[in-house]
PDB file of C-alpha atoms and ligand atoms in Angstrom:
ATOM      1  CA  MET Q  14       8.243  12.251  -8.894  1.00  0.00           C
ATOM      2  CA  ARG Q  15       7.597   9.767 -11.685  1.00  0.00           C
ATOM      3  CA  LEU Q  16       9.401   6.649 -10.564  1.00  0.00           C
ATOM      4  CA  ALA Q  17      10.393   3.487 -12.446  1.00  0.00           C
ATOM      5  CA  VAL Q  18      11.347   0.395 -10.466  1.00  0.00           C
ATOM      6  CA  PHE Q  19      13.712  -2.175 -12.017  1.00  0.00           C
ATOM      7  CA  ALA Q  20      13.271  -5.641 -10.479  1.00  0.00           C
ATOM      8  CA  SER Q  21      14.215  -9.223 -11.314  1.00  0.00           C
ATOM      9  CA  GLY Q  22      12.936 -11.065  -8.266  1.00  0.00           C
ATOM     10  CA  GLY Q  23      10.032 -11.355  -5.884  1.00  0.00           C
ATOM     11  CA  GLY Q  24       9.640  -7.631  -5.547  1.00  0.00           C
ATOM     12  CA  THR Q  25       9.181  -7.103  -1.814  1.00  0.00           C
ATOM     13  CA  ASN Q  26      11.019  -3.791  -2.113  1.00  0.00           C
ATOM     14  CA  LEU Q  27       8.800  -2.804  -5.034  1.00  0.00           C
ATOM     15  CA  GLN Q  28       5.843  -3.658  -2.799  1.00  0.00           C
ATOM     16  CA  ALA Q  29       7.157  -1.459   0.020  1.00  0.00           C
ATOM     17  CA  ILE Q  30       7.579   1.415  -2.446  1.00  0.00           C
ATOM     18  CA  LEU Q  31       4.074   0.935  -3.866  1.00  0.00           C
ATOM     19  CA  ASP Q  32       2.627   0.838  -0.349  1.00  0.00           C
ATOM     20  CA  ALA Q  33       4.467   4.000   0.675  1.00  0.00           C
ATOM     21  CA  CYS Q  34       3.158   5.788  -2.429  1.00  0.00           C
ATOM     22  CA  ARG Q  35      -0.367   4.670  -1.610  1.00  0.00           C
ATOM     23  CA  THR Q  36      -0.247   5.890   1.996  1.00  0.00           C
ATOM     24  CA  GLY Q  37       1.341   9.175   0.959  1.00  0.00           C
ATOM     25  CA  ASP Q  38       4.564   8.516   2.900  1.00  0.00           C
ATOM     26  CA  LEU Q  39       6.368   8.649  -0.430  1.00  0.00           C
ATOM     27  CA  PRO Q  40       5.195  11.533  -2.620  1.00  0.00           C
ATOM     28  CA  ALA Q  41       5.821   9.711  -5.900  1.00  0.00           C
ATOM     29  CA  ASP Q  42       4.054   7.590  -8.472  1.00  0.00           C
ATOM     30  CA  VAL Q  43       5.440   4.298  -9.704  1.00  0.00           C
ATOM     31  CA  VAL Q  44       4.772   4.716 -13.416  1.00  0.00           C
ATOM     32  CA  ALA Q  45       6.664   1.661 -14.707  1.00  0.00           C
ATOM     33  CA  CYS Q  46       8.160  -1.604 -13.554  1.00  0.00           C
ATOM     34  CA  ILE Q  47      10.976  -2.912 -15.736  1.00  0.00           C
ATOM     35  CA  SER Q  48      12.381  -6.417 -15.556  1.00  0.00           C
ATOM     36  CA  ASN Q  49      14.861  -8.515 -17.492  1.00  0.00           C
ATOM     37  CA  THR Q  50      12.747 -11.623 -16.962  1.00  0.00           C
ATOM     38  CA  SER Q  51       9.078 -12.492 -17.270  1.00  0.00           C
ATOM     39  CA  ALA Q  52       9.535 -14.817 -14.255  1.00  0.00           C
ATOM     40  CA  ALA Q  53       9.904 -11.891 -11.842  1.00  0.00           C
ATOM     41  CA  GLY Q  54       7.254 -11.939  -9.116  1.00  0.00           C
ATOM     42  CA  ALA Q  55       7.617  -8.162  -9.062  1.00  0.00           C
ATOM     43  CA  LEU Q  56       5.648  -8.047 -12.329  1.00  0.00           C
ATOM     44  CA  ASP Q  57       2.577  -9.531 -10.615  1.00  0.00           C
ATOM     45  CA  ARG Q  58       2.832  -6.958  -7.855  1.00  0.00           C
ATOM     46  CA  ALA Q  59       3.035  -4.174 -10.451  1.00  0.00           C
ATOM     47  CA  GLN Q  60       0.024  -5.542 -12.273  1.00  0.00           C
ATOM     48  CA  ALA Q  61      -1.989  -5.777  -9.038  1.00  0.00           C
ATOM     49  CA  HIS Q  62      -1.364  -2.049  -8.555  1.00  0.00           C
ATOM     50  CA  GLY Q  63      -2.160  -1.144 -12.160  1.00  0.00           C
ATOM     51  CA  VAL Q  64       1.462  -0.214 -12.866  1.00  0.00           C
ATOM     52  CA  PRO Q  65       2.537  -0.849 -16.479  1.00  0.00           C
ATOM     53  CA  SER Q  66       5.493  -3.161 -16.853  1.00  0.00           C
ATOM     54  CA  ALA Q  67       8.042  -3.974 -19.516  1.00  0.00           C
ATOM     55  CA  VAL Q  68      10.141  -7.122 -19.827  1.00  0.00           C
ATOM     56  CA  LEU Q  69      13.424  -6.370 -21.570  1.00  0.00           C
ATOM     57  CA  PRO Q  70      15.827  -9.348 -21.609  1.00  0.00           C
ATOM     58  CA  PRO Q  71      19.254  -8.244 -22.891  1.00  0.00           C
ATOM     59  CA  ALA Q  72      19.444 -11.405 -25.033  1.00  0.00           C
ATOM     60  CA  ASP Q  73      16.625  -9.963 -27.181  1.00  0.00           C
ATOM     61  CA  PHE Q  74      18.955  -7.219 -28.404  1.00  0.00           C
ATOM     62  CA  ASP Q  75      21.844  -7.453 -30.869  1.00  0.00           C
ATOM     63  CA  THR Q  76      24.198  -5.235 -28.904  1.00  0.00           C
ATOM     64  CA  PRO Q  77      24.505  -3.898 -25.359  1.00  0.00           C
ATOM     65  CA  SER Q  78      23.930  -0.423 -26.729  1.00  0.00           C
ATOM     66  CA  ALA Q  79      20.633  -1.498 -28.350  1.00  0.00           C
ATOM     67  CA  PHE Q  80      19.601  -2.870 -24.946  1.00  0.00           C
ATOM     68  CA  GLY Q  81      20.452   0.469 -23.336  1.00  0.00           C
ATOM     69  CA  ASP Q  82      18.466   2.317 -26.008  1.00  0.00           C
ATOM     70  CA  ALA Q  83      15.420   0.114 -25.374  1.00  0.00           C
ATOM     71  CA  LEU Q  84      15.588   0.843 -21.647  1.00  0.00           C
ATOM     72  CA  LEU Q  85      15.914   4.571 -22.326  1.00  0.00           C
ATOM     73  CA  ASP Q  86      12.999   4.492 -24.808  1.00  0.00           C
ATOM     74  CA  THR Q  87      10.817   2.766 -22.211  1.00  0.00           C
ATOM     75  CA  LEU Q  88      11.777   5.301 -19.547  1.00  0.00           C
ATOM     76  CA  ASP Q  89      11.049   8.153 -21.968  1.00  0.00           C
ATOM     77  CA  GLN Q  90       7.682   6.684 -22.934  1.00  0.00           C
ATOM     78  CA  HIS Q  91       6.616   6.763 -19.290  1.00  0.00           C
ATOM     79  CA  ARG Q  92       8.240  10.157 -18.680  1.00  0.00           C
ATOM     80  CA  VAL Q  93      10.263   8.682 -15.841  1.00  0.00           C
ATOM     81  CA  ASP Q  94      12.331  11.141 -13.830  1.00  0.00           C
ATOM     82  CA  PHE Q  95      13.759   8.796 -11.196  1.00  0.00           C
ATOM     83  CA  VAL Q  96      14.781   5.114 -11.152  1.00  0.00           C
ATOM     84  CA  ALA Q  97      14.908   2.693  -8.206  1.00  0.00           C
ATOM     85  CA  LEU Q  98      16.755  -0.594  -8.684  1.00  0.00           C
ATOM     86  CA  ALA Q  99      15.124  -3.142  -6.398  1.00  0.00           C
ATOM     87  CA  GLY Q 100      16.698  -6.542  -6.827  1.00  0.00           C
ATOM     88  CA  TYR Q 101      17.605  -5.914 -10.481  1.00  0.00           C
ATOM     89  CA  MET Q 102      20.111  -8.636 -11.321  1.00  0.00           C
ATOM     90  CA  LEU Q 103      21.843  -6.940 -14.246  1.00  0.00           C
ATOM     91  CA  LYS Q 104      24.363  -4.192 -14.524  1.00  0.00           C
ATOM     92  CA  VAL Q 105      22.526  -1.158 -15.879  1.00  0.00           C
ATOM     93  CA  PRO Q 106      23.997  -0.057 -19.238  1.00  0.00           C
ATOM     94  CA  LYS Q 107      26.300   2.969 -19.045  1.00  0.00           C
ATOM     95  CA  SER Q 108      24.031   5.049 -21.260  1.00  0.00           C
ATOM     96  CA  VAL Q 109      21.154   4.631 -18.782  1.00  0.00           C
ATOM     97  CA  VAL Q 110      23.364   5.336 -15.759  1.00  0.00           C
ATOM     98  CA  ALA Q 111      24.576   8.519 -17.481  1.00  0.00           C
ATOM     99  CA  ALA Q 112      21.065   9.664 -18.419  1.00  0.00           C
ATOM    100  CA  TYR Q 113      19.861   9.182 -14.828  1.00  0.00           C
ATOM    101  CA  ARG Q 114      23.004  10.412 -13.051  1.00  0.00           C
ATOM    102  CA  HIS Q 115      22.074  11.334  -9.464  1.00  0.00           C
ATOM    103  CA  ARG Q 116      18.539  10.134 -10.246  1.00  0.00           C
ATOM    104  CA  MET Q 117      19.017   6.375  -9.822  1.00  0.00           C
ATOM    105  CA  LEU Q 118      19.208   4.469  -6.532  1.00  0.00           C
ATOM    106  CA  ASN Q 119      19.932   0.885  -5.555  1.00  0.00           C
ATOM    107  CA  ILE Q 120      19.403  -1.000  -2.319  1.00  0.00           C
ATOM    108  CA  HIS Q 121      21.950  -3.523  -1.073  1.00  0.00           C
ATOM    109  CA  PRO Q 122      21.576  -5.905   1.887  1.00  0.00           C
ATOM    110  CA  SER Q 123      24.822  -5.090   3.731  1.00  0.00           C
ATOM    111  CA  LEU Q 124      26.640  -2.072   5.116  1.00  0.00           C
ATOM    112  CA  LEU Q 125      28.545  -0.950   2.021  1.00  0.00           C
ATOM    113  CA  PRO Q 126      31.370  -0.832   1.141  1.00  0.00           C
ATOM    114  CA  ALA Q 127      31.579  -4.144   3.022  1.00  0.00           C
ATOM    115  CA  PHE Q 128      30.222  -7.195   1.224  1.00  0.00           C
ATOM    116  CA  GLY Q 129      29.378  -5.454  -2.047  1.00  0.00           C
ATOM    117  CA  GLY Q 130      30.585  -5.682  -5.629  1.00  0.00           C
ATOM    118  CA  LYS Q 131      30.239  -8.161  -8.467  1.00  0.00           C
ATOM    119  CA  GLY Q 132      28.745 -11.479  -7.411  1.00  0.00           C
ATOM    120  CA  MET Q 133      27.594 -10.063  -4.073  1.00  0.00           C
ATOM    121  CA  TYR Q 134      23.851 -10.403  -4.343  1.00  0.00           C
ATOM    122  CA  GLY Q 135      21.085 -12.203  -2.489  1.00  0.00           C
ATOM    123  CA  ARG Q 136      22.217 -15.102  -0.339  1.00  0.00           C
ATOM    124  CA  HIS Q 137      25.885 -14.634  -1.316  1.00  0.00           C
ATOM    125  CA  VAL Q 138      26.007 -11.394   0.663  1.00  0.00           C
ATOM    126  CA  HIS Q 139      24.739 -12.979   3.884  1.00  0.00           C
ATOM    127  CA  GLU Q 140      26.973 -16.035   3.444  1.00  0.00           C
ATOM    128  CA  ALA Q 141      29.998 -13.756   3.125  1.00  0.00           C
ATOM    129  CA  VAL Q 142      29.008 -11.739   6.205  1.00  0.00           C
ATOM    130  CA  LEU Q 143      28.707 -14.915   8.278  1.00  0.00           C
ATOM    131  CA  ALA Q 144      31.895 -16.449   6.867  1.00  0.00           C
ATOM    132  CA  HIS Q 145      33.763 -13.275   7.804  1.00  0.00           C
ATOM    133  CA  GLY Q 146      32.413 -13.322  11.345  1.00  0.00           C
ATOM    134  CA  ALA Q 147      31.070  -9.782  11.093  1.00  0.00           C
ATOM    135  CA  HIS Q 148      28.998  -8.637  14.075  1.00  0.00           C
ATOM    136  CA  TRP Q 149      26.924  -6.164  12.103  1.00  0.00           C
ATOM    137  CA  SER Q 150      25.327  -6.124   8.706  1.00  0.00           C
ATOM    138  CA  GLY Q 151      22.476  -3.953   7.490  1.00  0.00           C
ATOM    139  CA  ALA Q 152      21.038  -2.226   4.470  1.00  0.00           C
ATOM    140  CA  THR Q 153      22.411   0.531   2.254  1.00  0.00           C
ATOM    141  CA  VAL Q 154      20.671   2.764  -0.265  1.00  0.00           C
ATOM    142  CA  HIS Q 155      23.150   4.316  -2.655  1.00  0.00           C
ATOM    143  CA  LEU Q 156      23.309   6.205  -5.923  1.00  0.00           C
ATOM    144  CA  VAL Q 157      24.052   4.068  -8.952  1.00  0.00           C
ATOM    145  CA  THR Q 158      27.316   4.565 -10.809  1.00  0.00           C
ATOM    146  CA  ASP Q 159      29.110   2.381 -13.343  1.00  0.00           C
ATOM    147  CA  GLU Q 160      30.802   0.301 -10.620  1.00  0.00           C
ATOM    148  CA  TYR Q 161      28.755  -2.279  -8.703  1.00  0.00           C
ATOM    149  CA  ASP Q 162      27.673  -0.982  -5.263  1.00  0.00           C
ATOM    150  CA  GLN Q 163      30.196   1.872  -5.325  1.00  0.00           C
ATOM    151  CA  GLY Q 164      27.991   4.948  -5.617  1.00  0.00           C
ATOM    152  CA  PRO Q 165      27.602   7.605  -2.913  1.00  0.00           C
ATOM    153  CA  ILE Q 166      25.685   6.349   0.120  1.00  0.00           C
ATOM    154  CA  VAL Q 167      22.306   7.972   0.785  1.00  0.00           C
ATOM    155  CA  LEU Q 168      21.031   6.048   3.834  1.00  0.00           C
ATOM    156  CA  GLN Q 169      22.278   3.087   5.841  1.00  0.00           C
ATOM    157  CA  GLU Q 170      20.935   1.170   8.752  1.00  0.00           C
ATOM    158  CA  PRO Q 171      22.807  -1.459  10.801  1.00  0.00           C
ATOM    159  CA  VAL Q 172      21.348  -4.812  11.752  1.00  0.00           C
ATOM    160  CA  PRO Q 173      23.039  -7.119  14.304  1.00  0.00           C
ATOM    161  CA  VAL Q 174      24.404 -10.527  13.340  1.00  0.00           C
ATOM    162  CA  TYR Q 175      23.807 -13.251  15.921  1.00  0.00           C
ATOM    163  CA  ALA Q 176      25.985 -16.284  16.630  1.00  0.00           C
ATOM    164  CA  ASP Q 177      23.337 -18.748  15.484  1.00  0.00           C
ATOM    165  CA  ASP Q 178      22.394 -16.863  12.308  1.00  0.00           C
ATOM    166  CA  THR Q 179      22.050 -18.596   8.983  1.00  0.00           C
ATOM    167  CA  PRO Q 180      22.028 -16.698   5.675  1.00  0.00           C
ATOM    168  CA  SER Q 181      18.229 -16.994   5.740  1.00  0.00           C
ATOM    169  CA  SER Q 182      17.760 -15.720   9.284  1.00  0.00           C
ATOM    170  CA  LEU Q 183      20.048 -12.778   8.590  1.00  0.00           C
ATOM    171  CA  ALA Q 184      18.221 -11.998   5.340  1.00  0.00           C
ATOM    172  CA  GLU Q 185      14.914 -12.092   7.211  1.00  0.00           C
ATOM    173  CA  ARG Q 186      16.202  -9.598   9.781  1.00  0.00           C
ATOM    174  CA  ILE Q 187      17.506  -7.234   7.111  1.00  0.00           C
ATOM    175  CA  GLN Q 188      14.525  -7.333   4.762  1.00  0.00           C
ATOM    176  CA  PRO Q 189      12.070  -5.335   6.900  1.00  0.00           C
ATOM    177  CA  VAL Q 190      14.765  -2.699   7.392  1.00  0.00           C
ATOM    178  CA  GLU Q 191      15.102  -2.423   3.613  1.00  0.00           C
ATOM    179  CA  HIS Q 192      11.374  -1.963   3.334  1.00  0.00           C
ATOM    180  CA  THR Q 193      11.402   1.202   5.440  1.00  0.00           C
ATOM    181  CA  LEU Q 194      14.812   2.500   4.367  1.00  0.00           C
ATOM    182  CA  TYR Q 195      14.178   2.463   0.622  1.00  0.00           C
ATOM    183  CA  PRO Q 196      10.906   4.417   0.581  1.00  0.00           C
ATOM    184  CA  GLU Q 197      12.473   6.832   3.062  1.00  0.00           C
ATOM    185  CA  ALA Q 198      15.497   7.446   0.815  1.00  0.00           C
ATOM    186  CA  LEU Q 199      13.235   7.946  -2.196  1.00  0.00           C
ATOM    187  CA  ARG Q 200      11.116  10.411  -0.219  1.00  0.00           C
ATOM    188  CA  LEU Q 201      14.211  12.560   0.407  1.00  0.00           C
ATOM    189  CA  PHE Q 202      14.750  12.842  -3.351  1.00  0.00           C
ATOM    190  CA  ALA Q 203      11.049  13.423  -4.037  1.00  0.00           C
ATOM    191  CA  GLU Q 204      11.171  16.300  -1.555  1.00  0.00           C
ATOM    192  CA  ASP Q 205      14.351  17.661  -3.170  1.00  0.00           C
ATOM    193  CA  ARG Q 206      16.293  17.469   0.087  1.00  0.00           C
ATOM    194  CA  VAL Q 207      19.404  15.729  -1.216  1.00  0.00           C
ATOM    195  CA  ARG Q 208      22.657  17.482  -2.212  1.00  0.00           C
ATOM    196  CA  ILE Q 209      25.459  15.409  -3.697  1.00  0.00           C
ATOM    197  CA  ASP Q 210      28.965  16.658  -3.053  1.00  0.00           C
ATOM    198  CA  GLY Q 211      31.448  14.203  -4.564  1.00  0.00           C
ATOM    199  CA  ARG Q 212      31.041  11.006  -2.564  1.00  0.00           C
ATOM    200  CA  THR Q 213      29.155  12.760   0.203  1.00  0.00           C
ATOM    201  CA  VAL Q 214      25.390  12.933   0.226  1.00  0.00           C
ATOM    202  CA  ARG Q 215      23.986  15.765   2.345  1.00  0.00           C
ATOM    203  CA  ILE Q 216      20.373  15.759   3.377  1.00  0.00           C
ATOM    204  CA  ASP Q 217      18.524  18.912   4.427  1.00  0.00           C
ATOM    205  CA  ASP Q 218      16.732  18.812   7.803  1.00  0.00           C
ATOM    206  CA  TYR Q 219      17.126  15.110   8.287  1.00  0.00           C
ATOM    207  CA  ALA Q 220      16.505  13.296  11.534  1.00  0.00           C
ATOM    208  CA  PRO Q 221      17.279   9.670  10.692  1.00  0.00           C
ATOM    209  CA  HIS Q 222      14.557   7.154  11.238  1.00  0.00           C
ATOM    210  CA  ARG Q 223      15.672   4.422  13.632  1.00  0.00           C
ATOM    211  CA  SER Q 224      13.956   1.097  13.846  1.00  0.00           C
ATOM    212  CA  SER Q 225      14.387  -1.364  16.693  1.00  0.00           C
ATOM    213  CA  HIS Q 226      15.326  -4.942  15.922  1.00  0.00           C
TER     214      HIS Q 226
HETATM  215  C1  LIG W  10      16.992  -7.158  -1.713  1.00  0.00           C
HETATM  216  O1  LIG W  10      17.592  -7.849  -0.650  1.00  0.00           O
HETATM  217  C2  LIG W  10      17.878  -6.038  -2.162  1.00  0.00           C
HETATM  218  O2  LIG W  10      18.685  -5.505  -1.146  1.00  0.00           O
HETATM  219  C3  LIG W  10      18.729  -6.678  -3.202  1.00  0.00           C
HETATM  220  O3  LIG W  10      17.900  -7.618  -3.821  1.00  0.00           O
HETATM  221  C4  LIG W  10      16.864  -8.022  -2.950  1.00  0.00           C
HETATM  222  C5  LIG W  10      15.576  -7.831  -3.664  1.00  0.00           C
HETATM  223  O4  LIG W  10      14.504  -8.425  -2.977  1.00  0.00           O
HETATM  224  N1  LIG W  10      19.299  -5.707  -4.090  1.00  0.00           N
HETATM  225  P1  LIG W  10      13.011  -8.180  -3.475  1.00  0.00           P
HETATM  226  O5  LIG W  10      12.891  -8.714  -4.890  1.00  0.00           O
HETATM  227  O6  LIG W  10      12.742  -6.702  -3.405  1.00  0.00           O
HETATM  228  O7  LIG W  10      12.169  -8.952  -2.530  1.00  0.00           O
END
């Protein structure tokens, strides 16, 4: 599987994916890293692994559709067949979502559909979980559709919320779960074990991994 990772931030999920490819746990090659900003730490991680990167800020394009075309051209150039969004802070243009239908995943740091949607990213998610008094949060890997965080769920893993948690402590508990869950979800696609039936994702011969927290 020729994988592109879209990232805007530090890139710890990109790193987990690169590591899983290197060890063979994920039978895929990261062939491109795409960012909207040259400030993304993910770009350094890509470079350290010899992965080509492209910085495509939407402001560089006259129209949203030109931005979508540039993303699609870049994906074509690298013959990408699957896309993983890993802390990509922009909505992916409709044309790209359509071209990669059922071939594009995102990871979100809560148990969707709770605490997802527009504006729910990074620290905001954990703040909302704590403000709501939820006892559980977690991580969700889902297919990307045109609506934020609404696509069919591929894998989820719960993480407990403790009474003395802060947004940072909760984020720190969830992050390592993301780092195993995302490569695992990608592996299921790489091994062609995923069937999508409306909103339901069925996985052939799957015994869920369970981590202990
Ligand atoms: C992760 O928490 C992910 O769930 C969310 O953005 C964050 C990206 O972190 N979509 P990193 O850049 O991979 O470290």
